[in-house]
Coordinates of C-alpha atoms in Angstrom, one line a residue:
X1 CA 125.0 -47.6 -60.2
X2 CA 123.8 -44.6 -62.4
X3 CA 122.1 -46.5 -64.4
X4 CA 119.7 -48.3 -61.5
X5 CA 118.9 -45.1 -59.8
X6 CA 118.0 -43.7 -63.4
X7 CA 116.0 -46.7 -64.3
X8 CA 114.2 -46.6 -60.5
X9 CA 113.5 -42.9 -61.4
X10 CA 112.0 -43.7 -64.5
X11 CA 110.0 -46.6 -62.8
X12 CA 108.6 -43.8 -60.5
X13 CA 107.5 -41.2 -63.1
X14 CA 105.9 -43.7 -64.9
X15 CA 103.9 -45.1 -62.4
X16 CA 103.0 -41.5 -61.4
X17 CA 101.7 -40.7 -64.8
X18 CA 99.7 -43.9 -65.1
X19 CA 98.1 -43.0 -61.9
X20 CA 97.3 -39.9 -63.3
X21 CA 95.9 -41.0 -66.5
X22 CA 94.0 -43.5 -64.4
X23 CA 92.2 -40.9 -62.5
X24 CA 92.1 -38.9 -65.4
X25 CA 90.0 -41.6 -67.0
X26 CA 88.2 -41.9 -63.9
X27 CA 86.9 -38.2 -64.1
X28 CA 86.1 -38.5 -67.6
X29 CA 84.2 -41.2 -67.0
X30 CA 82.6 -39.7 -64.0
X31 CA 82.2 -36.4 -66.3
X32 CA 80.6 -38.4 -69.1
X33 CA 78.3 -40.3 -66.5
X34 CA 77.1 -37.1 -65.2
X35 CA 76.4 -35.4 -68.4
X36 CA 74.1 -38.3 -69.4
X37 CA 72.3 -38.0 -66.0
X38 CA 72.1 -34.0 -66.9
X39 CA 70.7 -34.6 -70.2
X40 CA 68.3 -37.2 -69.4
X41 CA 67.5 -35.2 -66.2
X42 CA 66.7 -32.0 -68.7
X43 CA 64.6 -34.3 -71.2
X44 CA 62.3 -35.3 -68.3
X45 CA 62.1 -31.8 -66.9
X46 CA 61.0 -30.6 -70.3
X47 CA 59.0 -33.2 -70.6
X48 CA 57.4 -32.6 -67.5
X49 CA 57.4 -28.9 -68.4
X50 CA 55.1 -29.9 -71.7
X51 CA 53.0 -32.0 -69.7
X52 CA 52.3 -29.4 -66.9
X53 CA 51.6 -26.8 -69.4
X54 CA 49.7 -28.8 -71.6
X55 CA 47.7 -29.3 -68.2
X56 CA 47.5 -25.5 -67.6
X57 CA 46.2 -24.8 -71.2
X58 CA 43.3 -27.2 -70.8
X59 CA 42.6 -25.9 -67.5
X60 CA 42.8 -22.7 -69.0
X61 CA 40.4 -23.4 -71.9
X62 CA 37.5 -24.8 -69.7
X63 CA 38.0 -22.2 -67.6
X64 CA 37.2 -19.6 -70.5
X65 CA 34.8 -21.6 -72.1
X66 CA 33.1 -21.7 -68.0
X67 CA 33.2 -17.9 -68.4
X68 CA 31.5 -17.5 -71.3
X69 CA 29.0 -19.9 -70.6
X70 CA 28.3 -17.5 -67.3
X71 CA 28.5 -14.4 -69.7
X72 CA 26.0 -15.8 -72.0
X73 CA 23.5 -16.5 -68.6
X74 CA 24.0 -12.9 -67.2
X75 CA 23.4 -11.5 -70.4
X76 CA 20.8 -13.7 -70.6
X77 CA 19.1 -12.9 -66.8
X78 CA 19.8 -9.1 -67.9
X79 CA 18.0 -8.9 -70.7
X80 CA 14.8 -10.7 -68.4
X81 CA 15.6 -7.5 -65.8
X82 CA 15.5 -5.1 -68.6
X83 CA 12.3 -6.6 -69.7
X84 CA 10.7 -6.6 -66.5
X85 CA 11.7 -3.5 -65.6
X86 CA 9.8 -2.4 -68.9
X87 CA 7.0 -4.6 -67.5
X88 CA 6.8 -2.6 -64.3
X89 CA 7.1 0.5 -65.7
X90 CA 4.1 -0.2 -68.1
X91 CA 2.5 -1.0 -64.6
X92 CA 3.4 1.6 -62.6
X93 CA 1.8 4.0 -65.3
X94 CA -1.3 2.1 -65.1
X95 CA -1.4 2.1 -61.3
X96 CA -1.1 5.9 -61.3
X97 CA -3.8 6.1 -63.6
X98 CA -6.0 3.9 -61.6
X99 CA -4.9 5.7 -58.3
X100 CA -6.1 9.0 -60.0
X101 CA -9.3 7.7 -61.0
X102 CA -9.8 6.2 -57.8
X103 CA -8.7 9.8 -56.3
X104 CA -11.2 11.8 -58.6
X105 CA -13.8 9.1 -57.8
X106 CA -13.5 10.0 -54.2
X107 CA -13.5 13.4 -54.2
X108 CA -16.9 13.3 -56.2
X109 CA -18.5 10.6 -53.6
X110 CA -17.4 13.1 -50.8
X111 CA -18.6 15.9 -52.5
X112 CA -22.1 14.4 -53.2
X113 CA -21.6 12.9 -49.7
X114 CA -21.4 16.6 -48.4
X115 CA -24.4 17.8 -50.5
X116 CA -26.8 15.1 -49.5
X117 CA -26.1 15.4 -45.9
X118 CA -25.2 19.2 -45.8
X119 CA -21.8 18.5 -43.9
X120 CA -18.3 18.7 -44.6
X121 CA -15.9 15.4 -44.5
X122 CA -14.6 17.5 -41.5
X123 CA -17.9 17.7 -39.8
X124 CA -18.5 14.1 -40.4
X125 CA -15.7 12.8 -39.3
X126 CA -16.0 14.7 -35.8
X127 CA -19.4 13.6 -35.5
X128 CA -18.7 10.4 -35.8
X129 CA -15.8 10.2 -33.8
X130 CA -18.2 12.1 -30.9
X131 CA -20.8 9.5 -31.6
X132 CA -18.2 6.2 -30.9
X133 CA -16.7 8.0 -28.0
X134 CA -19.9 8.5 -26.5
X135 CA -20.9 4.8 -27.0
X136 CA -17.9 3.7 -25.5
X137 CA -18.1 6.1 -22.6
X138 CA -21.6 4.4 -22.1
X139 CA -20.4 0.8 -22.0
X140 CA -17.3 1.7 -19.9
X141 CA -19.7 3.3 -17.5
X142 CA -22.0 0.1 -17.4
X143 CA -19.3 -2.4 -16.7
X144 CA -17.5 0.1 -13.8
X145 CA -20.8 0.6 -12.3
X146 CA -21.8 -3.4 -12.1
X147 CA -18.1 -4.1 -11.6
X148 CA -18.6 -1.3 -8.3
X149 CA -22.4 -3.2 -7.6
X150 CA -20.6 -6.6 -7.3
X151 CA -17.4 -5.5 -5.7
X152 CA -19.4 -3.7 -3.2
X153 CA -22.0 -6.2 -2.5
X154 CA -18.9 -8.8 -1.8
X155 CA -17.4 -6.6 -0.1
X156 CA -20.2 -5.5 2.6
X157 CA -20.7 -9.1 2.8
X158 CA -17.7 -10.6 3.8
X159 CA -17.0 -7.4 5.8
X160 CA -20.6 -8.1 8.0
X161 CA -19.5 -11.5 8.1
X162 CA -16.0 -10.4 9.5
X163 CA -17.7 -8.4 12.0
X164 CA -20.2 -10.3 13.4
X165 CA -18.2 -13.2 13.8
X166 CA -15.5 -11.4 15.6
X167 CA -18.5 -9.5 17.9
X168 CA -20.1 -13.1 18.6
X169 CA -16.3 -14.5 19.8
X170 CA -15.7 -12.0 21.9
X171 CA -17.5 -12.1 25.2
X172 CA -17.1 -8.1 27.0
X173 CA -18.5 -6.6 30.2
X174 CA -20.9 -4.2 29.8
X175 CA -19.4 -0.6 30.9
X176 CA -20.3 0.5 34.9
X177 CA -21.4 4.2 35.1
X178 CA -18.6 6.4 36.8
X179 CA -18.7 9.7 38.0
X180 CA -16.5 10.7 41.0
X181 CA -14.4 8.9 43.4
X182 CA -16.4 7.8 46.3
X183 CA -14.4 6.6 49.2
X184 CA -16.6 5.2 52.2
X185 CA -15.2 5.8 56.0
X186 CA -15.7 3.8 59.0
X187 CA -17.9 6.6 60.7
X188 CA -19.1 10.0 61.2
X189 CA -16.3 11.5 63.2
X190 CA -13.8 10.6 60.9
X191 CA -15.0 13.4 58.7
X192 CA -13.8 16.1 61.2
X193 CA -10.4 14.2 61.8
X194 CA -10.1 14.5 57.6
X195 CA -10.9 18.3 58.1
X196 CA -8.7 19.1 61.1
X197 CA -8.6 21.8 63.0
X198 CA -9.9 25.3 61.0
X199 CA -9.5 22.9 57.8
X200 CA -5.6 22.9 58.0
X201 CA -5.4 18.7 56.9
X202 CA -8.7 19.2 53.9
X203 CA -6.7 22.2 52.7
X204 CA -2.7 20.6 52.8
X205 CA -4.7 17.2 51.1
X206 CA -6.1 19.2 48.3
X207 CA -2.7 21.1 48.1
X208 CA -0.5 18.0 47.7
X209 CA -2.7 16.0 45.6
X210 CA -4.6 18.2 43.5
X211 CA -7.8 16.5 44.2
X212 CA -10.6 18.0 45.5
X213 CA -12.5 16.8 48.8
X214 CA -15.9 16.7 49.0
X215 CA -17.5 16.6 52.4
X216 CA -21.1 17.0 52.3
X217 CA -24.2 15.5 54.1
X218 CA -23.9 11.7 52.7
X219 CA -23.3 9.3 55.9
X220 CA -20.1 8.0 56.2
X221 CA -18.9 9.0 52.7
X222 CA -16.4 11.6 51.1
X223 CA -16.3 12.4 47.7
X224 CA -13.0 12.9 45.2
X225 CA -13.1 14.9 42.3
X226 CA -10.4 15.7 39.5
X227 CA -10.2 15.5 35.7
X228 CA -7.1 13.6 35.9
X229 CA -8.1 9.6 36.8
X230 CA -4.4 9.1 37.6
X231 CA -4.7 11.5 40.2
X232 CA -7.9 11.1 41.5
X233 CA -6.4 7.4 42.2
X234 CA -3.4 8.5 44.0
X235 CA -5.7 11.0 46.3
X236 CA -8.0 7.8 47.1
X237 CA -4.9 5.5 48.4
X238 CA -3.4 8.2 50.4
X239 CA -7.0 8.7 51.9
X240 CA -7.4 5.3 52.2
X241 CA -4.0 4.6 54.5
X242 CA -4.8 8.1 56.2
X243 CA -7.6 6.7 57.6
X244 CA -6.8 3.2 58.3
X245 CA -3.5 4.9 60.3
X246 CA -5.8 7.2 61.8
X247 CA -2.8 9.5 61.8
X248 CA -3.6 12.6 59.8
X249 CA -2.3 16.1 60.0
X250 CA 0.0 17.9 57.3
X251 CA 2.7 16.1 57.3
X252 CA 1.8 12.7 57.4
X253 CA -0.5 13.5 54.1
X254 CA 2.7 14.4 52.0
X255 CA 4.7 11.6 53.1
X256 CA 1.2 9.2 52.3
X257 CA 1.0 10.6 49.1
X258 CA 4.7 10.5 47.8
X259 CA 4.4 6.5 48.3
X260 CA 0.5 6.4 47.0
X261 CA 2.3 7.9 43.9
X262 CA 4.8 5.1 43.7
X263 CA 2.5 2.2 43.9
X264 CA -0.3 4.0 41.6
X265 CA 2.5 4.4 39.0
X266 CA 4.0 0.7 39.5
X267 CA 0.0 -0.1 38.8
X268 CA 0.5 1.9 35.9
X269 CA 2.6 -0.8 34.9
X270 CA 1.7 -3.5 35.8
X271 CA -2.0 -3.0 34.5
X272 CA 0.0 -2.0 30.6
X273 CA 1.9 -5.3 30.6
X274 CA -0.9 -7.5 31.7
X275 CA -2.2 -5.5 28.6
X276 CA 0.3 -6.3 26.5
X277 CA 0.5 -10.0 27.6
X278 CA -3.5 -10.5 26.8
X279 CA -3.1 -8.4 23.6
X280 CA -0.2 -11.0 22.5
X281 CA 1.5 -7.3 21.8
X282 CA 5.3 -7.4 22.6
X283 CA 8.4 -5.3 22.6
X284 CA 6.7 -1.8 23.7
X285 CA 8.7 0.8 25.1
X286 CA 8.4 1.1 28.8
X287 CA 7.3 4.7 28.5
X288 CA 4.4 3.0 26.7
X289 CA 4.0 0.7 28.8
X290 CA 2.9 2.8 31.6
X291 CA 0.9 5.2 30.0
X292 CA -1.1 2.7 28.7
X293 CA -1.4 0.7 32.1
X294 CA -2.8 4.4 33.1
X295 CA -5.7 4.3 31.2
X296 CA -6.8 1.4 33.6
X297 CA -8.1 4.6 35.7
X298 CA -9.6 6.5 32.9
X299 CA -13.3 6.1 31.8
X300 CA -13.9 7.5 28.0
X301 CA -18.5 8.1 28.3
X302 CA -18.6 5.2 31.1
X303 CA -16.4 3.0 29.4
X304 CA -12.9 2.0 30.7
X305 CA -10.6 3.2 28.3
X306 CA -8.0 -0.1 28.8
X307 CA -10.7 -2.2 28.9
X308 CA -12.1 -0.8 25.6
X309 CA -8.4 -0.7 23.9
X310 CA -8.3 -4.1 24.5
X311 CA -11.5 -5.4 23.3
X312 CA -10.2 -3.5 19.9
X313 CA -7.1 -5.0 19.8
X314 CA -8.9 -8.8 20.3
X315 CA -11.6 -7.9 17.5
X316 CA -9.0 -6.2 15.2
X317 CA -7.1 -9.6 15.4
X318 CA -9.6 -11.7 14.7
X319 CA -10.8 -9.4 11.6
X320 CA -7.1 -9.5 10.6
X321 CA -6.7 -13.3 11.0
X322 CA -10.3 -13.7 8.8
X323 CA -8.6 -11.3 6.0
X324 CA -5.4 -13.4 6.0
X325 CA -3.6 -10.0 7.2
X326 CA -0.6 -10.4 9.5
X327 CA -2.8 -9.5 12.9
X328 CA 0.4 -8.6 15.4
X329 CA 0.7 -4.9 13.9
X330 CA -3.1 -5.0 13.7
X331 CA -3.8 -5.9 17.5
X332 CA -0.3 -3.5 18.2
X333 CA -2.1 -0.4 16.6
X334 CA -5.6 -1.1 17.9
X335 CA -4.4 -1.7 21.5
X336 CA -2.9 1.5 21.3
X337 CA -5.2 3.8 19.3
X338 CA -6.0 5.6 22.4
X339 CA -2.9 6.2 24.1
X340 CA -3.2 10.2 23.5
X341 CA -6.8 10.1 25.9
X342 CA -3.4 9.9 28.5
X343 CA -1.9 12.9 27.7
X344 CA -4.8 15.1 26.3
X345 CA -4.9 17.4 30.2
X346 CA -1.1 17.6 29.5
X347 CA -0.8 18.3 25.4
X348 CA -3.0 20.8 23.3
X349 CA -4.9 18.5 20.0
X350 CA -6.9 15.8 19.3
X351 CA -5.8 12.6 21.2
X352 CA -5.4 10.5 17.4
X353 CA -2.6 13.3 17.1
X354 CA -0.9 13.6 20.1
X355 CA -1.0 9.5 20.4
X356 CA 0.3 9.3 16.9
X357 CA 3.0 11.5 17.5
X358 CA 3.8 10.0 21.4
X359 CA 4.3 6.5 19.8
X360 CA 6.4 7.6 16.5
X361 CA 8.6 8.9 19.7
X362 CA 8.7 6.0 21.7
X363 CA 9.8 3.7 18.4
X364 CA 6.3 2.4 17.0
X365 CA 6.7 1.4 13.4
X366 CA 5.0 3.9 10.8
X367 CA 2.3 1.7 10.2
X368 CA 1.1 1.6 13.6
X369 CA 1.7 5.3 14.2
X370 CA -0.7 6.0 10.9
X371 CA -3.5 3.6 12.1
X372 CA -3.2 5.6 15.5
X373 CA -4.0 9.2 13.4
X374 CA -6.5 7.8 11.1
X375 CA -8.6 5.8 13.8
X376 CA -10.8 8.8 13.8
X377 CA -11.0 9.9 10.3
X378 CA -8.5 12.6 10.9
X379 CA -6.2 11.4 9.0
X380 CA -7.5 9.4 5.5
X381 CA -6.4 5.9 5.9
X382 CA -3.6 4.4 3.6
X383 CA -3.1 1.1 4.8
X384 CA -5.5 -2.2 5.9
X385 CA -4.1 -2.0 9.5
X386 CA -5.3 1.6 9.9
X387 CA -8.7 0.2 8.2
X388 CA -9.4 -2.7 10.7
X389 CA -8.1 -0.3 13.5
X390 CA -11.1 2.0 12.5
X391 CA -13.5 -0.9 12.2
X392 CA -12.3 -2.4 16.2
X393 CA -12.8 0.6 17.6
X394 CA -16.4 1.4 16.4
X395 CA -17.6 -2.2 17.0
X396 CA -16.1 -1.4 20.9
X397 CA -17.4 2.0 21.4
X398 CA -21.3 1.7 19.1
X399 CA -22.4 -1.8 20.1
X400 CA -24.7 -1.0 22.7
X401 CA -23.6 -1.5 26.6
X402 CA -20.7 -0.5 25.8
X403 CA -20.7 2.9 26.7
X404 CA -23.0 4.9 29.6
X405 CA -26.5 4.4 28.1
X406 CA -29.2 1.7 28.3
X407 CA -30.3 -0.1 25.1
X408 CA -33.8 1.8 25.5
X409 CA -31.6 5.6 24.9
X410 CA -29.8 3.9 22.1
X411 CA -32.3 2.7 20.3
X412 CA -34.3 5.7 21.0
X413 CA -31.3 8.0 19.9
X414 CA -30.8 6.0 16.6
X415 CA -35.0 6.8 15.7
X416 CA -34.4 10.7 16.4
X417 CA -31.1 10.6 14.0
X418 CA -33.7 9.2 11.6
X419 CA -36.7 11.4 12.2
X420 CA -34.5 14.6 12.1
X421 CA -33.0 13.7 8.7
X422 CA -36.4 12.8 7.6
X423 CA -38.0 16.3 8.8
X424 CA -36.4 18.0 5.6
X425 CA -38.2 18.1 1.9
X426 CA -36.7 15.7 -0.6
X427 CA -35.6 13.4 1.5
X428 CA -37.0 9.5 0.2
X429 CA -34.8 7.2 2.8
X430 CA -33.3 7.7 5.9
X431 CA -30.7 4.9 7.4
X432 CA -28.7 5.1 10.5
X433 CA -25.9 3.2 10.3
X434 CA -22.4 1.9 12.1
X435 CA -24.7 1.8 15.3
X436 CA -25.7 5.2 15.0
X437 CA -22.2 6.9 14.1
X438 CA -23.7 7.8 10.2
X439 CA -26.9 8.4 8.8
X440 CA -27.2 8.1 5.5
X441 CA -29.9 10.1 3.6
X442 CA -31.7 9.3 0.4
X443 CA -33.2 12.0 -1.7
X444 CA -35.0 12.4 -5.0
X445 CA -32.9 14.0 -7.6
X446 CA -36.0 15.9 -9.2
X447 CA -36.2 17.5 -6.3
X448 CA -33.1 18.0 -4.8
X449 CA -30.2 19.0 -6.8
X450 CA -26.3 18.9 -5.7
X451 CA -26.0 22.3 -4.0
X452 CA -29.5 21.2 -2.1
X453 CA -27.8 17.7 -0.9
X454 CA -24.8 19.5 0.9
X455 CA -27.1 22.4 2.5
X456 CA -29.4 19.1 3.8
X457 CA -26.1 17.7 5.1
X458 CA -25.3 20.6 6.9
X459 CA -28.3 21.4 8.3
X460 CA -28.8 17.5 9.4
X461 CA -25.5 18.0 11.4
X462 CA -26.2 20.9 12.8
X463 CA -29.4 19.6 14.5
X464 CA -27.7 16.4 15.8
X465 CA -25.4 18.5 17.3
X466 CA -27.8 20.4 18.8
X467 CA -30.3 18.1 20.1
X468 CA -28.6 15.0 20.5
X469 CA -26.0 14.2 23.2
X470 CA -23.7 11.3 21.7
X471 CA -20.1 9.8 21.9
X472 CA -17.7 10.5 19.2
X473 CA -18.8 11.6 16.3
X474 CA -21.8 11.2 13.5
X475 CA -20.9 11.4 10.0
X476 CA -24.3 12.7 7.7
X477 CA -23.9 11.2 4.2
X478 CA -26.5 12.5 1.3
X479 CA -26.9 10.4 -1.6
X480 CA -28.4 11.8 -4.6
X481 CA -28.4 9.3 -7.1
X482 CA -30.1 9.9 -11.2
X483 CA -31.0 6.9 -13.1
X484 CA -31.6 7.3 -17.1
X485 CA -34.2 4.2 -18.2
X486 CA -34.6 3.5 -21.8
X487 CA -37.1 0.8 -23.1
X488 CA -35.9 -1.0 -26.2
X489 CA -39.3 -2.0 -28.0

């Protein structure tokens, strides 16, 4: 029994150590394999190592010889700068020679320059420059003044064109002479019933109307007089229904007049917005509305202010349409140019000014409210609307009718504007122009200098306004005009 489990023992330890050895000669193996794969790996590295730095060497070498082939060229190109920079010195020096020859040269062409003329370089120079700014002053001069000729000459032209085309289109009334009020009665005896008893129904009629009542010889006729049209209306209605009620005593007259005042000023505006609607003139205040429809009663040298404001805004339009100029502002500012002949008994100034200023109130643009101040010349127009304004309203009031005098005292006025301008010495031409609202007056400049032109203007004014009874106002122009003439032969 021993001896089995010995020998089973034995059996074990033996097959244990063979294992061993087995794996041991495994490893080795492995160890051995592994070795040979380290060594062969090391022989390729190195080999690999050679060949990359064999690589790296020849890269190395053409990269040297690559810089000394770009040494050899810089040298090269430096050596060529060096040498032309010698060049340009060499130059340089001979330049400066030159330059001081040339300078030395100069100085002794200027200085027999001087001698032979007998003036410095200084001198010279000025003269000359005098001489070429003259000459060029003198050619300006001719261009701006046939430039002026030509743009003039157009420009009167198309503007007489303009004019008289808007003139012939327009067909207007000639003006009706006015004075006073005359209001006709259906007889005699009415003229005592109008002056009651001791004159207590004349005197309460002027009292509440402000008009005065003339009663004189003329059959079956009374007379009303006031500066204010407005008013002088109002007194004829209440007349008017006095009589045709045949009621009249105090009382009744004020109660007459307060509804004559009503329907006069409900005229007022009816007459400024059948204005306005003829005009083709829209959105006006209504404060403007009536006082223009007021001016239907008002009468401006015989001729009916309304009337004449709207003749000025139909020929302003039509001027404005032939100009390619928007006309509604145009017809807007001529139709009311002469609002302020409305309120002149009520304001102190000119009526340009106080219209200018009563439409700037009442909302009118400023373009409108500066052709209302300028229409006269008051105010120096700035803008076309202002200029065609001016232009209506002389075409209105000159052309002749138009105003309370016959073409005979017209044309008769317009020879006595010429023949007192003429009257003074120096005096070659005499025009009157702008149907008779300027007279311009030609005189010879060898015998009339400047100061002599404005004391011939003066004095030409002065005997207008002395001798002459006219509307408006004349304007005296003197032209003096020198002409230099040189042959070229």
């Amino acid at each position: 029994m021993s001896f089995s489990a010995g020998t089973g023992a034995g059996d074990s330890l033996v097959s244990i150590v063979g294992s061993t050895v087995a794996v041991l000669l495994v490893l080795a193996a492995l160890a051995v394999l592994v070795i040979r794969r380290l060594q062969a790996a090391r022989r390729q590295a190195l080999t690999e190592a050679e060949r990359v730095r064999g690589r790296a060497e020849e890269q190395v070498g053409r990269e040297r010889a690559e810089l000394a082939r770009r040494e050899e060229q810089l040298a090269e190109e430096l050596r060529r700068l060096h040498q032309r920079e010698d060049e340009l010195a060499v130059r340089s020096a001979e330049l400066e020679r030159s330059r001081g020859e040339a300078e030395a040269l100069v100085v002794r062409r200027a200085a027999e320059l001087e001698r032979a003329a007998g003036l410095s370089a200084e001198q010279a120079h000025a003269q000359l420059l005098r001489e070429a700014e003259d000459s060029a002053r003198r050619e300006v001069a001719v261009a701006v003044r046939e430039i002026e000729r030509e743009a003039r000459a157009e420009g009167e032209r198309r503007a007489r064109d303009i004019i008289a085309g808007a003139i012939q289109r327009l067909a207007s009334e000639q003006t009706a002479e006015t004075a006073v009020t005359v209001f006709r009665l259906p007889g005699e005896d009415m003229k005592g019933r109008i002056i009651g008893r001791e004159g207590r129904n004349i005197r309460a009629f002027e009292t509440v109307t402000g008009v005065n009542l003339i009663i004189d010889d003329t059959p079956a006729s009374v007379q009303l007089s006031c500066f204010d049209p407005v008013r002088r209306e109002t007194a004829r209605l209440t007349l008017e229904q006095l009589v045709e009620d045949g009621r009249i005593h105090p009382t009744r007259i004020e109660h007459v007049h307060e509804r004559s005042r009503t329907e006069v000023e409900q005229r007022c505006v009816r007459a400024g917005e059948d204005a306005l609607l003829d005009a083709r003139v829209g959105g006006m205040h209504p404060e403007l509305v009536r006082t223009l429809g007021s001016l239907r009663y008002r009468v401006s040298y015989g001729q009916n202010v309304l009337g004449h404001l709207l003749e000025s805004a139909h020929l302003a339009g039509m001027m404005a349409a032939e100009l390619g100029v928007d006309p509604e502002p145009v017809r807007r500012a001529a139709l009311l140019h002469d609002i302020g002949k409305a309120l002149t008994h009520e304001v102190e100034g000119s009526h340009a000014a106080i219209g200018a200023d009563f439409a700037r109130r009442h909302g009118e643009s400023p373009e409108v409210v500066h052709a209302i101040a300028a229409h006269h010349g008051e105010v120096e127009p700035r803008t076309v609307t202002a200029v065609l304004t001016q232009a209506a309203d002389a075409c209105s009031g000159g052309r002749p009718g138009a105003r309370k005098e016959s073409l005979e005292v017209y044309v008769r006025r317009l020879a006595r504007l010429e023949e007192i301008a003429r009257s003074h010495a120096g005096v070659a031409e005499v025009y009157a122009m702008q149907a008779g609202r300027e007279v311009r007056v030609m005189v010879r400049p060898d015998a009339v200098d400047d100061l002599g032109a404005e004391l011939i203007a003066r004095e030409v004014a002065r005997q207008v306004s002395a001798e002459l009874t006219y509307p408006g106002q004349i304007r005296v122009t003197v032209v003096r005009e020198s002409r230099a003439t040189a042959v070229a032969g």
